[in-house]
Coordinates of C-alpha atoms in Angstrom, one line a residue:
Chain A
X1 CA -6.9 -27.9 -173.3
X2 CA -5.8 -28.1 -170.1
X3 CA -7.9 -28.9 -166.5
X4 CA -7.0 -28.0 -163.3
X5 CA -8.6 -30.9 -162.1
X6 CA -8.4 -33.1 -158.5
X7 CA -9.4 -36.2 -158.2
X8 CA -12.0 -36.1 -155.2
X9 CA -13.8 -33.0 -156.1
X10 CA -17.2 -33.6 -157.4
X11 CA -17.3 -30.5 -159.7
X12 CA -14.2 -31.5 -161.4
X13 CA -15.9 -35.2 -161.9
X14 CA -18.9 -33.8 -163.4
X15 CA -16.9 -32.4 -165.7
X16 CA -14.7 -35.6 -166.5
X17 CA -18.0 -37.3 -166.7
X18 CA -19.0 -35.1 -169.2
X19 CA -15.8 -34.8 -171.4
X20 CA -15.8 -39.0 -171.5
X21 CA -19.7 -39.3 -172.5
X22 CA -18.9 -36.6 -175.3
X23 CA -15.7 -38.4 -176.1
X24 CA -13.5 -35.8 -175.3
X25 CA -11.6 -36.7 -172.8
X26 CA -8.4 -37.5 -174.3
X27 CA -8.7 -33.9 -175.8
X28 CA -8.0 -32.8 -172.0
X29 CA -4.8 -32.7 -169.9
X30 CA -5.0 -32.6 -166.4
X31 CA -3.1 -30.9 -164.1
X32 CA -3.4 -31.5 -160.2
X33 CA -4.9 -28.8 -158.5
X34 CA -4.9 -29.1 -154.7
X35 CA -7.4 -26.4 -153.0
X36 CA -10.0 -26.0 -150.2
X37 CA -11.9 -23.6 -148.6
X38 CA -8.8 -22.8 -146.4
X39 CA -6.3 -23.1 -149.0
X40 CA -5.0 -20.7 -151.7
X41 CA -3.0 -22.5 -155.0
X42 CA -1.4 -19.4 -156.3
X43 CA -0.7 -21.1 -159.7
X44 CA -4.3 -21.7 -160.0
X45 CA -5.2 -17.6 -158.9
X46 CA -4.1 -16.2 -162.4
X47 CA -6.4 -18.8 -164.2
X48 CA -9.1 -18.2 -161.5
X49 CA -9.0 -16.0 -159.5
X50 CA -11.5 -17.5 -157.0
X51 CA -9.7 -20.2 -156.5
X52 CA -12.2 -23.0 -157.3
X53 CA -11.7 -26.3 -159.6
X54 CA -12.8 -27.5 -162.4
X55 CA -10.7 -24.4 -164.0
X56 CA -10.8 -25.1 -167.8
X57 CA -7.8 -23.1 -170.0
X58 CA -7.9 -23.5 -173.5
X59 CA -4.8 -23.8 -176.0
X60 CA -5.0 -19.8 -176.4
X61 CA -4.7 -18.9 -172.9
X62 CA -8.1 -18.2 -172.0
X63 CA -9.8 -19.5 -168.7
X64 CA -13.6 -20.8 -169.1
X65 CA -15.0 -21.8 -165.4
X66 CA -17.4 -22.6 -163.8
X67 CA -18.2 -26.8 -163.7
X68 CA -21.6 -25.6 -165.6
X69 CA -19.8 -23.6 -168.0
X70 CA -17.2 -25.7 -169.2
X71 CA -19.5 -28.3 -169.1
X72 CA -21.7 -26.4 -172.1
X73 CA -18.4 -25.7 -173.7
X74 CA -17.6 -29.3 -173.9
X75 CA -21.3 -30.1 -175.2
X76 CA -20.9 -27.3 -177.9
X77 CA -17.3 -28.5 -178.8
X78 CA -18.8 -32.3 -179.9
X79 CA -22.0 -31.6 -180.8
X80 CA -23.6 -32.8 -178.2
X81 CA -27.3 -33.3 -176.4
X82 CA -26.0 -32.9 -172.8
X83 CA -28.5 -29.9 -172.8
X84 CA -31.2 -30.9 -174.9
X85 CA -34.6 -31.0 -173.7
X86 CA -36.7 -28.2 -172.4
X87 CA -34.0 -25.0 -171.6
X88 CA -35.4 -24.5 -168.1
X89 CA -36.1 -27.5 -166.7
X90 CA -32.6 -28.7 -167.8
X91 CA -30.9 -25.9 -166.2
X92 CA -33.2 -25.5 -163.1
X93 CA -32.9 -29.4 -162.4
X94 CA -28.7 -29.1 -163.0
X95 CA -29.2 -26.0 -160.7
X96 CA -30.9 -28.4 -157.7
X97 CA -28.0 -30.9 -157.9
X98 CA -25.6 -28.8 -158.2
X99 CA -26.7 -26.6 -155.3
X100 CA -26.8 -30.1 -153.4
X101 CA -23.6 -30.4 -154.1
X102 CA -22.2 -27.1 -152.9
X103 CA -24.2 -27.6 -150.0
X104 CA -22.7 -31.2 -149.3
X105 CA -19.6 -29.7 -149.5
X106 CA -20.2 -27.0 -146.9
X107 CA -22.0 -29.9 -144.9
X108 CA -18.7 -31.6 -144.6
X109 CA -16.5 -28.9 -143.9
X110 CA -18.7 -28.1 -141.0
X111 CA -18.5 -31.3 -139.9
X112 CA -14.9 -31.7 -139.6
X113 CA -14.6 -28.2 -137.9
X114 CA -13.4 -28.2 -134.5
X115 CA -16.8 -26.9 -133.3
X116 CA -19.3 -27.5 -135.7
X117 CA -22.6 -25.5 -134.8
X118 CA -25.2 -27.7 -134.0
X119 CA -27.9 -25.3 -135.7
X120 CA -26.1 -25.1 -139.1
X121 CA -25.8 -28.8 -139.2
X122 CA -29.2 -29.7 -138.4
X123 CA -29.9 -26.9 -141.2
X124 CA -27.6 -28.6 -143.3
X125 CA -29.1 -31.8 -143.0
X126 CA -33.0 -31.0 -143.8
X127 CA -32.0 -29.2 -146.8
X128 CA -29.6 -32.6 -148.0
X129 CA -33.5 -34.2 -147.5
X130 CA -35.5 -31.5 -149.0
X131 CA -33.0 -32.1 -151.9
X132 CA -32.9 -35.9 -151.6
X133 CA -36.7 -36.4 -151.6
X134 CA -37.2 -34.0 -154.7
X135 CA -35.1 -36.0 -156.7
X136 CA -36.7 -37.5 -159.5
X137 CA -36.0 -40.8 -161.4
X138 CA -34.7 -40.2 -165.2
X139 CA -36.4 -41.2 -168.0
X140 CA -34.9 -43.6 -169.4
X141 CA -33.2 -44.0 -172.8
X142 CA -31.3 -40.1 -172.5
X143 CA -28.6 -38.6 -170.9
X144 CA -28.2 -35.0 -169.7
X145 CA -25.8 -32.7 -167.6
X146 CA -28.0 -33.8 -164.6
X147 CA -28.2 -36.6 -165.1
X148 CA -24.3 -37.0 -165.0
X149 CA -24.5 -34.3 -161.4
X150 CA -27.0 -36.2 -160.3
X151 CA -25.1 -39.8 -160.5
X152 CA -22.2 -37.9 -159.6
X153 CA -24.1 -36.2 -155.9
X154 CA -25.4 -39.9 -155.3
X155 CA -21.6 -40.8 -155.5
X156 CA -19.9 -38.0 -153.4
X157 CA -22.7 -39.1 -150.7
X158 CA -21.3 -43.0 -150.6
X159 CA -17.8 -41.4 -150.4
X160 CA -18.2 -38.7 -148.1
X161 CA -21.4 -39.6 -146.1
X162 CA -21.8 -42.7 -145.7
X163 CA -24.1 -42.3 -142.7
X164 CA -27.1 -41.2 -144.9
X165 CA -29.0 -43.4 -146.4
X166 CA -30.7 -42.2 -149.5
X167 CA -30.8 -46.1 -150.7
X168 CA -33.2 -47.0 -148.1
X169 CA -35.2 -44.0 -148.9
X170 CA -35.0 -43.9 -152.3
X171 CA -34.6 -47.7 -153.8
X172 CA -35.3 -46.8 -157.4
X173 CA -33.0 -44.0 -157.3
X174 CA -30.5 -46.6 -155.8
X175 CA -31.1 -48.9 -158.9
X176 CA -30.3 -46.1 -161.0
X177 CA -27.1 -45.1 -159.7
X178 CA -25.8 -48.7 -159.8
X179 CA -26.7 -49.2 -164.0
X180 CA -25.3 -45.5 -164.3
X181 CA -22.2 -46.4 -162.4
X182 CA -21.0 -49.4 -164.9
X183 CA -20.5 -46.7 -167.8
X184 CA -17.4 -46.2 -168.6
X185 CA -17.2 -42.5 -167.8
X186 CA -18.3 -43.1 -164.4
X187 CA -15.7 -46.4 -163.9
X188 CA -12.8 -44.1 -165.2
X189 CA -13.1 -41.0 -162.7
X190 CA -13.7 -43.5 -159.6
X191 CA -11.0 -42.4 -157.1
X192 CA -9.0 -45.3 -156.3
X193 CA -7.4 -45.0 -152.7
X194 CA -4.3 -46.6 -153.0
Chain B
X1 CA -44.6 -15.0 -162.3
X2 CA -43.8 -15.0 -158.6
X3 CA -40.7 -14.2 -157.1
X4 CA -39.4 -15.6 -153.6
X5 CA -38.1 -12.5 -153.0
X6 CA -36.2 -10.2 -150.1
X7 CA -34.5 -7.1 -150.2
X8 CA -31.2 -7.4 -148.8
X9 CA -30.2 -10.9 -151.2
X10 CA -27.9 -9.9 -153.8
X11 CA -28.8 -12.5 -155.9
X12 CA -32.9 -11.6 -155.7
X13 CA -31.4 -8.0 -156.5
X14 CA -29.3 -9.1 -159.7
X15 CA -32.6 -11.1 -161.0
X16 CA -34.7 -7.8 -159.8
X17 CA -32.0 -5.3 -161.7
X18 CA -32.5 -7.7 -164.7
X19 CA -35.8 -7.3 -164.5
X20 CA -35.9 -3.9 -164.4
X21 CA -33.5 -3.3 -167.2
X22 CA -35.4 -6.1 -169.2
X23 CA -38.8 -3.7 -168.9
X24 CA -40.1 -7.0 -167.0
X25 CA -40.5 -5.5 -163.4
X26 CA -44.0 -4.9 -163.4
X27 CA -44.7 -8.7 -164.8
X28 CA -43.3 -10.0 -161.8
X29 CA -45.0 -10.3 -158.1
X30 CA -42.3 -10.7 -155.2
X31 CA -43.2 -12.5 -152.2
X32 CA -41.2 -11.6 -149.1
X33 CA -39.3 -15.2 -148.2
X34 CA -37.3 -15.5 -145.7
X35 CA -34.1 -17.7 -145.6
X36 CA -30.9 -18.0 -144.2
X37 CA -27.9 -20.7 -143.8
X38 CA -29.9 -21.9 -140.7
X39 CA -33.3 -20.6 -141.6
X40 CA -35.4 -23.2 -142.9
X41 CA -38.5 -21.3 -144.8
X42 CA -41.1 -24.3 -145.4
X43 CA -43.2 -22.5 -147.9
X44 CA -39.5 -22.0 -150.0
X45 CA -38.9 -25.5 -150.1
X46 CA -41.9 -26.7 -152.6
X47 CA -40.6 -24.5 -155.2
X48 CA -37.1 -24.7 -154.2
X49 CA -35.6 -28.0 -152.1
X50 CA -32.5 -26.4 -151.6
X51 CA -34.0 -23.0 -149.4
X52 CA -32.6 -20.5 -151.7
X53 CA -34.0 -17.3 -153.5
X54 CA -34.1 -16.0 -155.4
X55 CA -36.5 -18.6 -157.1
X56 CA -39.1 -18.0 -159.8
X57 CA -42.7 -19.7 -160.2
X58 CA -44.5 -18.9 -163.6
X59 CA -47.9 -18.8 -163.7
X60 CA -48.3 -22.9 -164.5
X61 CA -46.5 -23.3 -161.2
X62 CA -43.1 -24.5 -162.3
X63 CA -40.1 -23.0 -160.8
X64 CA -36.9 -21.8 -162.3
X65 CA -34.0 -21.2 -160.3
X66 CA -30.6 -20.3 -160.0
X67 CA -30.4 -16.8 -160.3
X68 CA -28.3 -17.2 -163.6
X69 CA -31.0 -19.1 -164.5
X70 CA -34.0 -16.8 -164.1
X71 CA -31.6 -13.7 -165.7
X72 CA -31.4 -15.9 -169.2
X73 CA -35.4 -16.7 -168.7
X74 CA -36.1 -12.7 -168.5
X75 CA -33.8 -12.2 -171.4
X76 CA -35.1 -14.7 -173.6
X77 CA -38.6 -13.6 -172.5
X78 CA -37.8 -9.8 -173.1
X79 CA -35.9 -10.6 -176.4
X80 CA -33.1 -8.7 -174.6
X81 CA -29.2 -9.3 -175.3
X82 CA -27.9 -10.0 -171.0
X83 CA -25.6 -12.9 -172.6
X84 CA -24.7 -11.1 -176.0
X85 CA -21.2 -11.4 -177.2
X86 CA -18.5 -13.9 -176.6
X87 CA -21.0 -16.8 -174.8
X88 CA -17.8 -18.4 -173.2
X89 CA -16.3 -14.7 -172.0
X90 CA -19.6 -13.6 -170.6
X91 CA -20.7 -16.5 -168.9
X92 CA -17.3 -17.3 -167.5
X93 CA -17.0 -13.5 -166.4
X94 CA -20.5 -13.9 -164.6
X95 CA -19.1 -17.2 -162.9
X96 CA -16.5 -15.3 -161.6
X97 CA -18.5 -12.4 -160.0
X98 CA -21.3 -14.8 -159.2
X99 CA -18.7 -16.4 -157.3
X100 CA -17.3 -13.7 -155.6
X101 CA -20.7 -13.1 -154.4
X102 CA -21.0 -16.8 -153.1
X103 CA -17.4 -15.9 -151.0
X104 CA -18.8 -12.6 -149.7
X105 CA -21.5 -14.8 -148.6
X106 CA -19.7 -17.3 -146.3
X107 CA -17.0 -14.8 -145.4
X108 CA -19.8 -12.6 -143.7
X109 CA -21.3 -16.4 -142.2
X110 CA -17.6 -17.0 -140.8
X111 CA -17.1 -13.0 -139.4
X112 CA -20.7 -13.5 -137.2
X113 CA -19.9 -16.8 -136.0
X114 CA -19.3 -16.9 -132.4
X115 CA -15.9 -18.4 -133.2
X116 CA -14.9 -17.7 -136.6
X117 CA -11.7 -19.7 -137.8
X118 CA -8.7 -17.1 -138.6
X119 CA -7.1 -19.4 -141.4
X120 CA -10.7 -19.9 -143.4
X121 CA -11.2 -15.9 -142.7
X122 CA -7.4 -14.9 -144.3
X123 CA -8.2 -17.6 -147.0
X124 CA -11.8 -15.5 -147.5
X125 CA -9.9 -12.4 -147.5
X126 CA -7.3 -13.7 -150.1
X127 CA -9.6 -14.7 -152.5
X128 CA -11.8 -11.6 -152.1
X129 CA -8.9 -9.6 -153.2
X130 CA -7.9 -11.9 -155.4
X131 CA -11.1 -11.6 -157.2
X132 CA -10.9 -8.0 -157.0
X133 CA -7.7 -7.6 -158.5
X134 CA -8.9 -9.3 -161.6
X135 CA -12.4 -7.1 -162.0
X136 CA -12.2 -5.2 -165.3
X137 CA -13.3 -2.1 -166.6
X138 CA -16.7 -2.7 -168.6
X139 CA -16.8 -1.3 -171.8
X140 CA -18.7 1.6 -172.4
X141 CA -22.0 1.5 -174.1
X142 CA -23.4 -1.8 -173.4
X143 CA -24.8 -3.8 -170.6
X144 CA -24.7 -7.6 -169.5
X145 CA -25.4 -9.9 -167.2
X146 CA -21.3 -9.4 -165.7
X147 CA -22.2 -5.7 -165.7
X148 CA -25.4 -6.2 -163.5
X149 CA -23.5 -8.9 -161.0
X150 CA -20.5 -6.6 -160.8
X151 CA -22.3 -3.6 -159.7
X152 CA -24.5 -5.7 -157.0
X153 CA -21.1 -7.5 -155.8
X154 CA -19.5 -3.6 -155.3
X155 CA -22.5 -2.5 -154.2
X156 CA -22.7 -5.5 -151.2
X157 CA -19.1 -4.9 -150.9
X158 CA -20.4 -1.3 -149.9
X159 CA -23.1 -3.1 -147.8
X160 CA -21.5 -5.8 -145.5
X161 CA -17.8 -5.4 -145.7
X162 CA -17.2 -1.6 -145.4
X163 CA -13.9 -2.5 -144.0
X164 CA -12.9 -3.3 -147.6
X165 CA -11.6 -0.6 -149.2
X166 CA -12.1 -1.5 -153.0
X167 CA -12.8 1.7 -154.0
X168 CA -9.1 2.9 -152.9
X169 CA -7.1 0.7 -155.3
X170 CA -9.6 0.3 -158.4
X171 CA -10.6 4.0 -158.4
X172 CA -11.7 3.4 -162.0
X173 CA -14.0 0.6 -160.7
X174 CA -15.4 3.4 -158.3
X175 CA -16.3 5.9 -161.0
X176 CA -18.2 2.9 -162.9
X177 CA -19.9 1.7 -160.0
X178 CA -21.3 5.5 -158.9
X179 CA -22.5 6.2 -162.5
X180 CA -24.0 2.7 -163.1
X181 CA -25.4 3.0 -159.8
X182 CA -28.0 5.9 -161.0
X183 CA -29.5 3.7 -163.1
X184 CA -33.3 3.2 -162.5
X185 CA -33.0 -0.3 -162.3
X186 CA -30.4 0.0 -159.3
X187 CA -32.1 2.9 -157.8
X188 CA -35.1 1.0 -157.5
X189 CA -33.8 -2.1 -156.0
X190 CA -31.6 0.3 -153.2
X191 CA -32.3 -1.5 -150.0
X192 CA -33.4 1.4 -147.4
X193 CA -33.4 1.0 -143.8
X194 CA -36.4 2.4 -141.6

């Protein structure tokens, strides 16, 4: 299988995550896949045409996308409990931290615009709080697909927001992220910044 | 069940053509709810941090959201067969139209900003047609979930962006869309202006 896969892109480390904790990962070769919301990778189009990574293609050709998709294809592939628990509450709760995280990346692009719009950033910002303060702890003693977005949002926030602070508001979350950090799927898709 | 609901969404109408298809319309109470990229809607945000609809409450209060979400909760509810077939083909089909309906979505942000930015609007416009180019031809005599998000993504096409002319280089497309388009379930979610 191939990924097109980059190395900052919190979709594509979701599913990395993912492929590691289902011991997979050496079942996938990456390729780097540079996009953005203002850039087109043409070699990427005829595998998806929408342009987005994660972009999984399979030894036969065929193109399986998006994050939450290949994801489930992974978890099918090994026979594993990434989705286990109650359907709906598994999915709805992947759905808030996912949509967190398309919403942080919109929140940053903003930000780096030339002129942000005040209103969409203060817009911007409640929802990141709404979403923040609905976060619950896990249970302990399990791991599910959001569990690994989850760890995975908290992260993306340290890299590219580091003038929120969910610690302060959320200590046991915070506690959390730092035990779910040390596994090894999470050590091996830390971007190093050479 | 409850449904955050409003008319001119085309994800609320994919749940609502679902619905209708599913025989579950009448089980379902919508609830006008207002949102937008800057519109914070504070009754939204118990059921739904992130201020999106469409978003379903069942009757013990829990809520169930994406849209992809609530379409496999009616279909599992209604026995019905939305996700029959290839589950990777389908589901990656309906991340691709989903997706081309979260691009029309921020290409028609960008176009009524006060300044859009030309090189995010050509990138916009390049995966728009990008993602048209690859739209196929359902088959005839069945219906999924792709079917129901490609006719709402033409028919918002038709909508917002009637400076794309789709219709002139997938003609074929066009004759699918006008028939599928007589179906009750799409007749009855037609948005009407006063």
């Amino acid at each position: 299988m191939k990924l097109h896969w980059s190395p900052r892109s919190p979709f594509v480390r979701k599913v990395m995550v993912a492929a590691h904790e289902l011991g997979l990962a050496d079942r996938i070769g990456t390729v780097r896949t540079v996009v953005g919301m203002e850039q087109i990778n043409d070699a990427l189009l005829a595998d998806n045409p929408l342009n987005k990574i994660p972009t999984l293609v399979l030894d036969d050709g065929r193109a399986i996308f998006d994050s939450l998709v290949i994801c489930e294809y992974l978890d099918e592939m090994a026979g594993g409990a990434l989705f286990a628990g109650d359907k709906w509450e598994v999915l709805t709760r992947h759905a808030l931290l996912n949509g967190l995280l398309d919403l942080l990346i919109l929140f940053r692009h903003e930000r780096t615009r030339e002129k942000p719009a005040a209103r969409i950033l203060f817009a911007f910002g409640c929802k990141t709080q709404s979403a923040l303060g609905a976060l619950r702890l896990p249970p302990a003693g399990r791991l599910d697909i959001g569990d690994i977005t989850l760890a995975v949002a908290l992260s993306y926030l340290d890299f590219r927001f580091d003038d929120i602070d969910w610690r302060g508001a959320r200590p046991e979350l915070a506690t959390w992220h730092a035990a779910f950090c040390e596994r090894p799927s999470m050590v091996a898709t830390t971007v190093v910044d050479a």
